Amino acid sequence: MTDVIKLLKRHGIRANKSLGQNFLHKTDIIENIAKNAAGTDCALEIGAGPGVLSKCLCGSFKKVVTIEIDSTLMPVTREVLGGCKNHTMVYADFLKVNLDEIIKKYLDLPPVTVVGNLPYNITGQIITKLIKNHMLFDKAVIMIQKEAAQKLCAVPSQDGYRAISVLAQYFAQITPLFDVTPDCFIPAPHVTSTVVLMEFKKNLPLAANYEGEFISFIHKIFCNRRKLITSIFQTPCEKDNMRRILKSLKLSEKARGEQLDCLQLSQIFSCLYVNKNEIL
């Protein structure tokens, strides 16, 4: 496999701090990520870096498209990926592209597999975008900061339990695969990373017609996660309605958002917005 350290030196490439770049260079880690990602025909990679993971993915998938924001990496990726006929590079901001259009243009019909070493500073935004587009993917194998991985897996009343915990667990099965130490990167970050598998669920009750509203509802709850659920709503009518909902679900009137799991919160949402006539 390509020697990443020598490659970067030869091209005079340094990691861009403003883009949160930390280039993975350990061969065994790169191969392990590709191995865990394999299983479908097509892969969508978030960020190319020097292209060594991209090249490894080309050996596991029929088609690979990589979205990379940093076009200054082009000389490096051209050298590494020059012989990969099944690879397409798209220089764009992942957070701004239309994923449905990218997949239709460069890959076969969804679902596809997502792979990437995510920048720490925008991990939450990327995962939220994956969740909003979950119908396009079968799974995601992503490397993120260990603390972020712990939040994805957190359960009610744990310190790291947040809106992203609820949303990730509602839309996907989350499995931490393995940790990656700082010495595996150039430059070495100050934290340990974790490779996480997100297996997206199918036929979710709220996904078809209420997905956006559910995501907004969860964020509203967790902006006030320590408050009583009943106190988050403003009018006496709304508060009374929430008390009836909690009672119908056999939940305490003193329940707080941070104490409820994704199933309980989805049930509350359903009573409020989907099956509201049933509890009035």
Short mmCIF file of C-alpha atoms in Angstrom, two decimals:
data_model
loop_
_atom_site.label_atom_id
_atom_site.label_comp_id
_atom_site.label_asym_id
_atom_site.label_seq_id
_atom_site.Cartn_x
_atom_site.Cartn_y
_atom_site.Cartn_z
CA MET A 1 0.00 0.00 0.00
CA THR A 2 1.04 3.61 -0.60
CA ASP A 3 3.36 5.15 2.00
CA VAL A 4 1.22 8.14 2.99
CA ILE A 5 3.97 9.99 4.86
CA LYS A 6 6.34 9.90 1.87
CA LEU A 7 3.50 10.73 -0.52
CA LEU A 8 2.48 13.86 1.36
CA LYS A 9 6.08 15.04 1.68
CA ARG A 10 6.72 14.54 -2.03
CA HIS A 11 3.74 16.71 -2.94
CA GLY A 12 4.32 19.24 -0.16
CA ILE A 13 0.86 18.61 1.29
CA ARG A 14 0.03 19.53 4.88
CA ALA A 15 -3.22 18.99 6.70
CA ASN A 16 -5.56 21.97 6.65
CA LYS A 17 -6.56 22.71 10.25
CA SER A 18 -9.56 24.81 9.23
CA LEU A 19 -10.99 21.76 7.43
CA GLY A 20 -10.29 19.49 10.39
CA GLN A 21 -7.93 17.30 8.36
CA ASN A 22 -6.08 14.41 10.01
CA PHE A 23 -4.81 11.98 7.38
CA LEU A 24 -5.04 8.29 8.23
CA HIS A 25 -1.83 6.46 7.29
CA LYS A 26 -1.88 3.07 9.06
CA THR A 27 -2.35 0.31 6.50
CA ASP A 28 -4.07 -2.19 8.79
CA ILE A 29 -6.64 0.39 9.93
CA ILE A 30 -7.39 1.43 6.34
CA GLU A 31 -7.87 -2.19 5.28
CA ASN A 32 -10.05 -2.92 8.30
CA ILE A 33 -12.37 -0.01 7.49
CA ALA A 34 -12.73 -1.20 3.89
CA LYS A 35 -13.36 -4.76 5.07
CA ASN A 36 -16.16 -3.67 7.40
CA ALA A 37 -17.70 -1.51 4.67
CA ALA A 38 -17.83 -4.26 2.02
CA GLY A 39 -21.12 -5.93 1.17
CA THR A 40 -22.83 -3.80 -1.49
CA ASP A 41 -21.89 -2.79 -5.03
CA CYS A 42 -21.44 0.94 -4.48
CA ALA A 43 -19.78 3.20 -1.93
CA LEU A 44 -20.03 6.91 -1.22
CA GLU A 45 -16.92 8.17 0.55
CA ILE A 46 -16.86 11.35 2.61
CA GLY A 47 -13.44 12.97 2.19
CA ALA A 48 -10.55 11.53 0.23
CA GLY A 49 -7.53 12.74 2.16
CA PRO A 50 -4.55 11.38 0.20
CA GLY A 51 -6.81 8.77 -1.41
CA VAL A 52 -5.43 5.59 0.16
CA LEU A 53 -8.77 4.55 1.70
CA SER A 54 -10.47 5.44 -1.59
CA LYS A 55 -8.12 3.08 -3.42
CA CYS A 56 -8.77 0.32 -0.92
CA LEU A 57 -12.53 0.78 -1.35
CA CYS A 58 -12.13 0.41 -5.11
CA GLY A 59 -11.00 -3.15 -4.45
CA SER A 60 -14.17 -3.90 -2.46
CA PHE A 61 -16.86 -2.14 -4.52
CA LYS A 62 -17.86 -2.02 -8.19
CA LYS A 63 -18.24 1.76 -8.05
CA VAL A 64 -16.89 4.35 -5.62
CA VAL A 65 -17.57 8.09 -5.58
CA THR A 66 -15.69 10.36 -3.18
CA ILE A 67 -16.83 13.84 -2.16
CA GLU A 68 -13.80 15.94 -1.18
CA ILE A 69 -13.91 19.62 -0.27
CA ASP A 70 -10.17 20.30 -0.66
CA SER A 71 -9.14 20.54 -4.33
CA THR A 72 -5.49 21.17 -3.35
CA LEU A 73 -5.30 17.39 -2.76
CA MET A 74 -5.91 16.76 -6.46
CA PRO A 75 -2.25 16.01 -7.44
CA VAL A 76 -2.02 13.43 -4.64
CA THR A 77 -5.33 11.70 -5.33
CA ARG A 78 -4.59 11.60 -9.06
CA GLU A 79 -1.35 9.75 -8.37
CA VAL A 80 -2.90 7.30 -5.92
CA LEU A 81 -6.15 6.69 -7.81
CA GLY A 82 -4.86 6.95 -11.39
CA GLY A 83 -5.43 3.27 -12.10
CA CYS A 84 -8.83 2.99 -10.41
CA LYS A 85 -11.31 2.97 -13.29
CA ASN A 86 -14.25 2.43 -10.94
CA HIS A 87 -13.61 5.62 -8.96
CA THR A 88 -15.09 9.11 -9.40
CA MET A 89 -13.88 12.17 -7.47
CA VAL A 90 -16.29 15.04 -6.83
CA TYR A 91 -14.72 18.18 -5.38
CA ALA A 92 -17.52 19.72 -3.33
CA ASP A 93 -18.71 20.40 0.21
CA PHE A 94 -20.48 17.28 1.48
CA LEU A 95 -22.81 19.38 3.63
CA LYS A 96 -24.02 21.30 0.56
CA VAL A 97 -24.36 18.63 -2.13
CA ASN A 98 -27.60 16.91 -3.08
CA LEU A 99 -26.84 13.29 -2.18
CA ASP A 100 -29.72 11.89 -4.20
CA GLU A 101 -28.38 13.61 -7.34
CA ILE A 102 -24.81 12.46 -6.66
CA ILE A 103 -25.87 8.83 -6.28
CA LYS A 104 -28.11 8.88 -9.37
CA LYS A 105 -25.36 10.47 -11.48
CA TYR A 106 -22.35 8.41 -10.44
CA LEU A 107 -23.58 5.22 -8.79
CA ASP A 108 -26.23 2.54 -9.27
CA LEU A 109 -29.61 2.71 -7.60
CA PRO A 110 -29.55 3.10 -3.80
CA PRO A 111 -29.00 1.88 -1.20
CA VAL A 112 -25.25 2.44 -1.14
CA THR A 113 -22.66 2.25 1.63
CA VAL A 114 -21.18 5.39 3.20
CA VAL A 115 -17.55 5.38 4.31
CA GLY A 116 -15.43 8.16 5.75
CA ASN A 117 -12.94 9.57 8.22
CA LEU A 118 -15.06 12.49 9.39
CA PRO A 119 -13.66 15.87 10.49
CA TYR A 120 -14.24 16.20 14.23
CA ASN A 121 -15.59 19.74 13.95
CA ILE A 122 -18.55 18.85 11.69
CA THR A 123 -19.24 15.25 12.73
CA GLY A 124 -22.70 16.08 14.11
CA GLN A 125 -23.73 17.93 10.94
CA ILE A 126 -22.58 15.07 8.72
CA ILE A 127 -24.38 12.42 10.76
CA THR A 128 -27.55 14.53 10.78
CA LYS A 129 -27.37 14.76 6.98
CA LEU A 130 -26.91 10.99 6.72
CA ILE A 131 -29.96 10.50 8.95
CA LYS A 132 -32.06 12.87 6.84
CA ASN A 133 -31.02 10.90 3.73
CA HIS A 134 -31.11 7.45 5.37
CA MET A 135 -33.31 5.98 2.63
CA LEU A 136 -30.31 6.24 0.25
CA PHE A 137 -28.02 4.08 2.39
CA ASP A 138 -27.82 0.57 3.74
CA LYS A 139 -25.05 1.37 6.22
CA ALA A 140 -22.27 3.79 7.11
CA VAL A 141 -18.79 2.89 8.35
CA ILE A 142 -17.40 6.14 9.72
CA MET A 143 -14.47 7.13 11.89
CA ILE A 144 -15.29 9.81 14.45
CA GLN A 145 -13.96 11.11 17.74
CA LYS A 146 -14.45 8.50 20.48
CA GLU A 147 -16.49 10.94 22.55
CA ALA A 148 -18.86 11.43 19.60
CA ALA A 149 -19.18 7.66 19.20
CA GLN A 150 -20.10 7.38 22.87
CA LYS A 151 -22.83 10.00 22.37
CA LEU A 152 -24.29 8.00 19.48
CA CYS A 153 -24.53 4.96 21.77
CA ALA A 154 -25.57 6.80 24.95
CA VAL A 155 -28.73 5.74 26.80
CA PRO A 156 -31.18 7.86 28.84
CA SER A 157 -29.73 9.64 31.90
CA GLN A 158 -26.11 9.22 30.74
CA ASP A 159 -24.07 12.42 30.47
CA GLY A 160 -23.61 12.09 26.72
CA TYR A 161 -27.27 11.43 25.92
CA ARG A 162 -28.32 14.08 23.40
CA ALA A 163 -30.64 14.64 20.44
CA ILE A 164 -28.09 12.99 18.14
CA SER A 165 -28.22 9.88 20.38
CA VAL A 166 -31.99 9.59 19.95
CA LEU A 167 -31.98 10.27 16.22
CA ALA A 168 -29.07 7.94 15.46
CA GLN A 169 -30.64 5.12 17.47
CA TYR A 170 -34.09 5.65 15.95
CA PHE A 171 -32.88 5.59 12.35
CA ALA A 172 -29.98 3.11 12.70
CA GLN A 173 -28.47 0.28 14.67
CA ILE A 174 -25.22 1.67 16.10
CA THR A 175 -22.21 -0.60 16.68
CA PRO A 176 -18.73 0.66 17.71
CA LEU A 177 -16.21 -1.48 15.81
CA PHE A 178 -12.74 -0.50 17.03
CA ASP A 179 -10.71 2.41 18.38
CA VAL A 180 -7.96 4.19 16.46
CA THR A 181 -5.10 5.79 18.38
CA PRO A 182 -3.70 9.26 17.54
CA ASP A 183 -0.41 7.89 16.14
CA CYS A 184 -2.36 6.48 13.17
CA PHE A 185 -2.86 9.99 11.77
CA ILE A 186 -0.85 12.83 10.26
CA PRO A 187 -0.90 15.10 12.17
CA ALA A 188 -1.75 13.15 15.32
CA PRO A 189 -4.94 14.49 16.97
CA HIS A 190 -5.18 14.91 20.73
CA VAL A 191 -7.97 12.35 21.04
CA THR A 192 -8.72 8.72 20.26
CA SER A 193 -11.06 7.94 17.36
CA THR A 194 -13.62 5.16 16.96
CA VAL A 195 -14.83 3.45 13.81
CA VAL A 196 -18.61 3.07 14.03
CA LEU A 197 -21.07 1.01 12.01
CA MET A 198 -24.49 2.55 11.39
CA GLU A 199 -26.94 0.06 9.88
CA PHE A 200 -29.94 2.08 8.70
CA LYS A 201 -33.35 0.71 9.58
CA LYS A 202 -36.06 0.17 6.99
CA ASN A 203 -39.83 0.82 7.12
CA LEU A 204 -39.72 3.13 10.12
CA PRO A 205 -43.21 4.29 11.21
CA LEU A 206 -42.38 8.01 11.09
CA ALA A 207 -39.93 8.04 8.19
CA ALA A 208 -42.36 8.29 5.28
CA ASN A 209 -44.40 11.40 6.19
CA TYR A 210 -43.18 12.85 9.48
CA GLU A 211 -39.41 12.51 9.36
CA GLY A 212 -38.60 16.24 9.32
CA GLU A 213 -41.12 17.04 12.03
CA PHE A 214 -39.78 14.22 14.22
CA ILE A 215 -36.20 15.48 13.91
CA SER A 216 -37.34 19.02 14.82
CA PHE A 217 -39.34 17.67 17.77
CA ILE A 218 -36.33 15.80 19.17
CA HIS A 219 -34.14 18.88 18.89
CA LYS A 220 -36.84 20.93 20.67
CA ILE A 221 -36.99 18.38 23.50
CA PHE A 222 -33.21 18.29 23.93
CA CYS A 223 -32.79 22.05 23.86
CA ASN A 224 -34.58 21.74 27.20
CA ARG A 225 -33.55 18.18 28.05
CA ARG A 226 -33.50 18.73 31.83
CA LYS A 227 -36.95 20.34 31.93
CA LEU A 228 -40.14 18.42 32.54
CA ILE A 229 -41.64 17.49 29.19
CA THR A 230 -44.88 19.18 30.21
CA SER A 231 -43.10 22.49 30.86
CA ILE A 232 -41.62 22.65 27.37
CA PHE A 233 -45.05 23.34 25.91
CA GLN A 234 -46.47 26.81 26.42
CA THR A 235 -50.25 26.91 26.66
CA PRO A 236 -52.38 25.23 29.38
CA CYS A 237 -54.10 23.20 26.62
CA GLU A 238 -50.75 21.90 25.33
CA LYS A 239 -49.62 21.04 28.85
CA ASP A 240 -52.85 19.18 29.60
CA ASN A 241 -52.59 17.33 26.31
CA MET A 242 -49.03 16.26 27.14
CA ARG A 243 -50.13 15.00 30.57
CA ARG A 244 -52.79 12.85 28.90
CA ILE A 245 -50.22 11.49 26.48
CA LEU A 246 -47.76 10.62 29.23
CA LYS A 247 -50.53 8.90 31.19
CA SER A 248 -51.65 6.91 28.15
CA LEU A 249 -48.07 5.71 27.67
CA LYS A 250 -47.70 4.92 31.38
CA LEU A 251 -44.95 7.53 31.77
CA SER A 252 -44.53 9.90 34.71
CA GLU A 253 -45.81 13.47 34.43
CA LYS A 254 -42.39 14.45 35.78
CA ALA A 255 -40.55 12.81 32.88
CA ARG A 256 -37.72 14.79 31.33
CA GLY A 257 -36.41 14.44 27.78
CA GLU A 258 -33.05 13.13 28.93
CA GLN A 259 -34.77 10.26 30.78
CA LEU A 260 -36.67 8.88 27.76
CA ASP A 261 -35.38 6.55 25.05
CA CYS A 262 -35.94 6.87 21.31
CA LEU A 263 -38.97 4.54 21.33
CA GLN A 264 -40.71 6.46 24.13
CA LEU A 265 -39.99 9.80 22.45
CA SER A 266 -41.24 8.52 19.10
CA GLN A 267 -44.44 7.33 20.82
CA ILE A 268 -44.95 10.76 22.39
CA PHE A 269 -44.39 12.38 19.00
CA SER A 270 -46.87 10.01 17.35
CA CYS A 271 -49.52 10.87 19.92
CA LEU A 272 -48.91 14.58 19.41
CA TYR A 273 -48.75 14.77 15.64
CA VAL A 274 -49.78 11.46 14.03
CA ASN A 275 -52.48 9.83 16.16
CA LYS A 276 -53.49 12.94 18.09
CA ASN A 277 -57.22 12.32 17.87
CA GLU A 278 -56.84 9.05 19.74
CA ILE A 279 -55.83 10.71 23.01
CA LEU A 280 -58.06 13.82 22.92
#
